[in-house]
Short mmCIF file of N, CA and C in Angstrom, two decimals:
data_model
loop_
_atom_site.label_atom_id
_atom_site.label_comp_id
_atom_site.label_asym_id
_atom_site.label_seq_id
_atom_site.Cartn_x
_atom_site.Cartn_y
_atom_site.Cartn_z
N MET A 22 92.31 109.05 111.29
CA MET A 22 92.02 107.65 111.10
C MET A 22 93.34 107.09 111.45
N GLY A 23 93.13 105.95 112.18
CA GLY A 23 94.18 105.19 112.93
C GLY A 23 94.73 104.07 111.83
N TRP A 24 95.84 103.87 112.10
CA TRP A 24 96.58 102.69 111.54
C TRP A 24 95.77 101.38 110.92
N THR A 25 95.03 100.90 112.09
CA THR A 25 94.09 99.86 111.89
C THR A 25 93.26 100.06 110.93
N ARG A 26 92.83 101.09 110.63
CA ARG A 26 91.80 101.74 109.50
C ARG A 26 92.27 101.82 107.87
N VAL A 27 93.55 101.95 108.25
CA VAL A 27 93.99 102.07 106.59
C VAL A 27 93.95 101.19 105.74
N LEU A 28 94.32 99.73 106.14
CA LEU A 28 94.21 99.05 105.16
C LEU A 28 92.70 98.56 105.09
N GLN A 29 91.92 98.88 105.98
CA GLN A 29 90.24 98.70 105.82
C GLN A 29 89.70 99.58 104.96
N ALA A 30 90.14 100.79 104.76
CA ALA A 30 89.83 101.69 104.01
C ALA A 30 90.06 101.82 102.49
N ALA A 31 91.44 101.09 102.41
CA ALA A 31 91.69 100.96 101.08
C ALA A 31 90.88 99.86 100.37
N GLU A 32 90.78 98.71 101.31
CA GLU A 32 89.74 97.45 100.71
C GLU A 32 88.15 98.23 100.66
N ASP A 33 88.04 98.95 101.05
CA ASP A 33 86.34 99.61 101.07
C ASP A 33 86.28 100.66 99.64
N ASP A 34 87.26 100.83 99.53
CA ASP A 34 87.26 101.93 98.49
C ASP A 34 87.52 101.32 96.85
N PRO A 35 86.66 101.16 95.99
CA PRO A 35 86.81 100.49 95.01
C PRO A 35 87.64 100.83 94.09
N ASN A 36 87.99 102.23 94.09
CA ASN A 36 89.08 102.73 93.38
C ASN A 36 90.63 102.40 93.65
N VAL A 37 90.79 102.08 95.24
CA VAL A 37 92.04 101.87 95.67
C VAL A 37 91.94 100.37 95.61
N ALA A 38 90.88 99.56 95.84
CA ALA A 38 90.81 98.24 95.95
C ALA A 38 91.27 97.47 94.43
N SER A 39 91.10 98.37 93.52
CA SER A 39 91.35 97.90 91.83
C SER A 39 93.10 97.93 91.92
N SER A 40 93.74 98.56 92.87
CA SER A 40 95.21 98.42 92.64
C SER A 40 95.90 97.10 92.82
N ASN A 41 96.88 96.91 91.95
CA ASN A 41 97.41 95.31 92.14
C ASN A 41 98.09 95.02 93.57
N GLU A 42 97.89 93.71 93.24
CA GLU A 42 98.60 93.05 94.95
C GLU A 42 99.66 93.74 95.30
N ARG A 43 100.72 93.79 94.38
CA ARG A 43 101.91 94.22 95.17
C ARG A 43 101.77 95.54 95.46
N THR A 44 101.01 96.76 95.18
CA THR A 44 100.63 97.99 95.66
C THR A 44 100.25 97.32 97.44
N LEU A 45 99.32 96.97 97.27
CA LEU A 45 98.53 96.55 98.24
C LEU A 45 99.52 95.91 99.33
N GLN A 46 100.38 95.00 98.84
CA GLN A 46 101.37 94.41 99.74
C GLN A 46 102.35 95.52 100.47
N ASN A 47 102.72 96.16 99.65
CA ASN A 47 103.84 97.45 100.08
C ASN A 47 102.97 98.33 101.13
N LEU A 48 101.70 98.46 100.96
CA LEU A 48 100.54 99.29 101.75
C LEU A 48 100.76 98.85 103.06
N ALA A 49 100.54 97.29 103.19
CA ALA A 49 100.53 96.54 104.02
C ALA A 49 101.61 96.62 104.91
N ALA A 50 103.04 96.70 104.38
CA ALA A 50 104.31 96.84 104.87
C ALA A 50 104.41 98.29 105.80
N LEU A 51 103.84 99.28 105.10
CA LEU A 51 104.34 100.66 105.63
C LEU A 51 102.81 100.77 106.96
N VAL A 52 101.81 100.05 106.69
CA VAL A 52 100.87 100.15 107.89
C VAL A 52 101.69 99.24 109.01
N ARG A 53 102.19 98.23 108.72
CA ARG A 53 102.95 97.30 109.67
C ARG A 53 104.01 98.55 110.77
N TYR A 54 104.76 99.06 109.78
CA TYR A 54 105.84 100.01 110.32
C TYR A 54 105.07 101.26 110.97
N GLY A 55 103.98 101.95 110.23
CA GLY A 55 103.37 103.04 111.01
C GLY A 55 102.65 102.78 111.89
N ASP A 56 102.00 101.47 112.22
CA ASP A 56 101.61 101.14 113.71
C ASP A 56 102.45 101.32 114.70
N ALA A 57 103.87 100.97 114.70
CA ALA A 57 104.74 101.09 115.74
C ALA A 57 105.40 102.24 115.82
N GLU A 58 105.39 102.96 114.58
CA GLU A 58 106.40 104.11 114.69
C GLU A 58 105.90 105.65 114.37
N LEU A 59 104.71 105.83 113.73
CA LEU A 59 104.23 106.67 112.99
C LEU A 59 102.83 107.19 113.31
N ARG A 60 102.74 108.42 113.37
CA ARG A 60 101.43 109.05 113.39
C ARG A 60 100.45 108.48 112.35
N PRO A 61 99.25 108.42 112.66
CA PRO A 61 98.37 107.84 111.65
C PRO A 61 98.17 108.88 110.59
N PRO A 62 97.64 108.67 109.32
CA PRO A 62 97.11 109.41 108.30
C PRO A 62 96.03 110.29 108.71
N SER A 63 95.80 111.29 108.12
CA SER A 63 94.32 111.91 108.16
C SER A 63 93.31 111.04 106.99
N THR A 64 93.93 110.82 106.06
CA THR A 64 93.04 110.14 104.82
C THR A 64 93.82 109.05 104.05
N VAL A 65 93.17 108.41 103.43
CA VAL A 65 93.63 107.34 102.75
C VAL A 65 92.87 107.37 101.37
N GLY A 66 93.61 107.02 100.49
CA GLY A 66 92.74 107.12 99.14
C GLY A 66 93.63 106.82 97.77
N PRO A 67 92.75 106.79 96.62
CA PRO A 67 93.50 106.44 95.37
C PRO A 67 94.57 107.54 95.02
N GLY A 68 95.45 107.12 94.35
CA GLY A 68 96.52 108.11 93.77
C GLY A 68 96.19 108.33 92.30
N TYR A 69 96.93 109.24 91.65
CA TYR A 69 96.58 109.53 89.97
C TYR A 69 96.97 108.22 89.49
N TYR A 70 97.98 107.71 89.75
CA TYR A 70 98.20 106.38 88.85
C TYR A 70 97.77 105.32 89.60
N PRO A 71 97.94 103.94 89.07
CA PRO A 71 97.41 102.95 90.06
C PRO A 71 98.27 102.79 91.42
N SER A 72 97.80 103.68 92.21
CA SER A 72 98.57 103.90 93.70
C SER A 72 97.51 104.13 94.80
N ILE A 73 98.23 104.31 96.01
CA ILE A 73 97.54 104.43 97.29
C ILE A 73 98.19 105.85 97.80
N VAL A 74 97.41 106.89 98.14
CA VAL A 74 97.90 108.09 98.58
C VAL A 74 97.51 107.96 100.39
N LEU A 75 98.05 108.10 101.26
CA LEU A 75 98.09 108.39 102.37
C LEU A 75 98.36 110.17 102.89
N ASP A 76 97.42 110.48 103.77
CA ASP A 76 97.76 112.37 103.75
C ASP A 76 97.87 112.45 105.12
N TRP A 77 98.92 113.35 105.63
CA TRP A 77 98.80 113.97 106.80
C TRP A 77 98.85 115.38 106.72
N ILE A 78 97.50 115.75 106.67
CA ILE A 78 97.20 117.13 106.26
C ILE A 78 97.80 118.34 107.15
N ASP A 79 97.82 118.01 108.65
CA ASP A 79 98.28 118.95 109.50
C ASP A 79 99.77 119.01 109.34
N LEU A 80 100.17 117.91 108.86
CA LEU A 80 101.57 118.09 108.74
C LEU A 80 102.09 118.37 107.48
N GLN A 81 101.31 118.44 106.46
CA GLN A 81 101.48 118.68 105.17
C GLN A 81 102.61 117.79 104.31
N GLN A 82 102.27 116.68 104.85
CA GLN A 82 102.99 115.62 103.99
C GLN A 82 102.33 114.25 103.38
N GLN A 83 102.57 113.65 102.52
CA GLN A 83 102.00 112.68 101.78
C GLN A 83 102.91 111.60 101.52
N ILE A 84 102.29 110.49 101.31
CA ILE A 84 103.24 109.36 100.87
C ILE A 84 102.19 108.78 99.81
N GLU A 85 102.92 108.43 98.45
CA GLU A 85 102.15 107.64 97.66
C GLU A 85 102.69 106.29 97.53
N VAL A 86 102.01 104.98 97.58
CA VAL A 86 102.47 103.96 97.44
C VAL A 86 102.34 103.66 96.27
N PHE A 87 103.19 102.88 95.43
CA PHE A 87 103.12 102.39 94.19
C PHE A 87 103.38 100.76 94.12
N GLU A 88 103.47 100.00 93.06
CA GLU A 88 104.07 98.74 93.11
C GLU A 88 105.27 98.56 93.07
N ASP A 89 106.02 99.41 92.66
CA ASP A 89 107.79 99.28 92.63
C ASP A 89 108.29 100.39 93.29
N ARG A 90 107.83 101.31 94.21
CA ARG A 90 108.06 102.59 94.68
C ARG A 90 107.23 103.20 95.82
N PHE A 91 108.05 104.03 96.60
CA PHE A 91 107.24 104.95 97.59
C PHE A 91 107.41 106.45 97.02
N GLU A 92 106.67 107.31 96.99
CA GLU A 92 107.16 108.63 96.91
C GLU A 92 106.62 109.67 98.08
N ILE A 93 107.40 110.53 98.51
CA ILE A 93 107.01 111.19 99.62
C ILE A 93 107.04 112.48 99.41
N TYR A 94 105.90 113.06 99.60
CA TYR A 94 105.90 114.78 99.39
C TYR A 94 105.90 115.69 100.42
N ASP A 95 106.52 116.43 100.50
CA ASP A 95 106.51 117.69 101.57
C ASP A 95 106.33 118.98 100.85
N PHE A 96 104.61 119.15 101.44
CA PHE A 96 104.04 120.38 100.94
C PHE A 96 104.33 121.56 101.70
N SER A 97 105.14 121.58 102.82
CA SER A 97 105.36 122.90 103.85
C SER A 97 106.46 123.60 103.01
N VAL A 98 107.01 122.98 102.29
CA VAL A 98 108.07 123.77 101.45
C VAL A 98 107.84 124.30 100.07
N VAL A 99 108.27 125.25 99.61
CA VAL A 99 108.03 125.62 98.13
C VAL A 99 109.29 125.64 97.25
N PRO A 100 109.45 124.94 96.30
CA PRO A 100 108.51 124.32 95.82
C PRO A 100 108.34 122.95 96.49
N THR A 101 107.30 122.27 96.21
CA THR A 101 107.13 120.72 97.09
C THR A 101 108.20 120.12 97.10
N ALA A 102 108.68 119.38 98.16
CA ALA A 102 109.90 118.43 97.93
C ALA A 102 109.18 117.16 97.70
N ILE A 103 109.83 116.37 96.77
CA ILE A 103 109.39 115.21 96.04
C ILE A 103 110.40 114.33 96.19
N GLN A 104 110.54 113.23 97.23
CA GLN A 104 111.38 112.30 97.06
C GLN A 104 111.04 110.84 96.51
N HIS A 105 111.70 109.90 95.68
CA HIS A 105 111.25 108.66 95.65
C HIS A 105 112.00 107.61 95.99
N VAL A 106 111.73 106.38 96.37
CA VAL A 106 112.45 105.44 97.02
C VAL A 106 112.15 104.20 96.34
N ALA A 107 113.02 103.27 95.31
CA ALA A 107 112.47 102.21 94.77
C ALA A 107 112.59 101.13 95.94
N LEU A 108 111.52 100.34 95.52
CA LEU A 108 111.40 99.02 96.17
C LEU A 108 112.45 98.16 95.94
N GLU A 109 112.93 97.56 96.92
CA GLU A 109 113.95 96.16 96.94
C GLU A 109 113.39 94.96 96.91
N GLN A 110 112.18 94.88 97.63
CA GLN A 110 111.52 93.55 97.68
C GLN A 110 110.04 94.04 97.79
N VAL A 111 109.29 93.50 97.12
CA VAL A 111 107.61 93.53 97.41
C VAL A 111 107.52 93.38 98.97
N GLY A 112 106.58 94.05 99.69
CA GLY A 112 106.07 93.90 100.66
C GLY A 112 107.10 94.20 101.99
N HIS A 113 108.13 94.75 101.50
CA HIS A 113 108.80 95.15 102.55
C HIS A 113 109.25 96.67 102.40
N LEU A 114 109.78 97.33 103.37
CA LEU A 114 110.07 98.66 103.46
C LEU A 114 111.30 99.03 103.23
N PRO A 115 111.89 99.63 102.28
CA PRO A 115 113.22 99.93 101.79
C PRO A 115 113.89 100.50 102.94
N ILE A 116 115.03 100.42 103.17
CA ILE A 116 115.92 100.74 104.20
C ILE A 116 115.98 102.36 104.14
N GLN A 117 116.23 102.95 102.61
CA GLN A 117 116.31 104.29 102.38
C GLN A 117 114.96 105.25 102.99
N LEU A 118 114.15 104.21 102.85
CA LEU A 118 112.79 104.94 102.99
C LEU A 118 112.68 105.74 104.61
N LEU A 119 113.17 104.69 105.62
CA LEU A 119 112.84 105.14 106.99
C LEU A 119 113.47 106.50 107.36
N PRO A 120 114.65 106.96 106.94
CA PRO A 120 114.91 108.32 107.26
C PRO A 120 113.88 109.56 106.94
N LEU A 121 113.23 109.05 105.87
CA LEU A 121 112.21 110.08 105.10
C LEU A 121 110.86 110.19 105.74
N LEU A 122 110.78 109.27 106.62
CA LEU A 122 109.43 108.97 107.34
C LEU A 122 109.52 109.67 108.70
N ALA A 123 110.98 110.32 109.17
CA ALA A 123 111.06 110.87 110.28
C ALA A 123 110.04 112.27 110.75
N PRO A 124 109.62 112.93 110.00
CA PRO A 124 108.52 113.93 110.20
C PRO A 124 107.20 113.34 110.63
N LEU A 125 106.94 112.24 110.46
CA LEU A 125 105.95 111.64 110.59
C LEU A 125 105.82 110.90 112.02
N LYS A 126 107.00 110.66 112.39
CA LYS A 126 107.35 110.15 113.94
C LYS A 126 106.13 110.30 114.85
N ARG A 127 105.83 109.76 116.01
CA ARG A 127 105.04 110.12 116.92
C ARG A 127 105.57 111.11 117.57
#
C-alpha cells in the first residue's frame, strides 16, 4: 500500500472512519511525513481503542495513532518494545517521534 492510499483506506473503512477528527488529523500528519521519508505500510486499519494502526509486516513494526499520542511497536524483539510519544499539537508530529521512525526509513 502506498502512502497516498493510507488516508483513503482509513476513510473507506467504517471502523476507522468513526475515529475522532483529532486522530484523523494525526494520521494525516504521519502520512505527510511518511510520503517523503518512510517506506509505505503494508496495511492500515482500526486499532483496539479508538485508534488507527499502520503495519509494516516485513519489518515487524507497527504504529498506532491516537488522538493524543503515537505508539510504536517493535515485534522483532522479545519482549515487544513499545514506546509512546505524547502529542504536543494535534496534526503535527512530535519531534520526539522522528528518531523512533528510523527503522521505517526508505
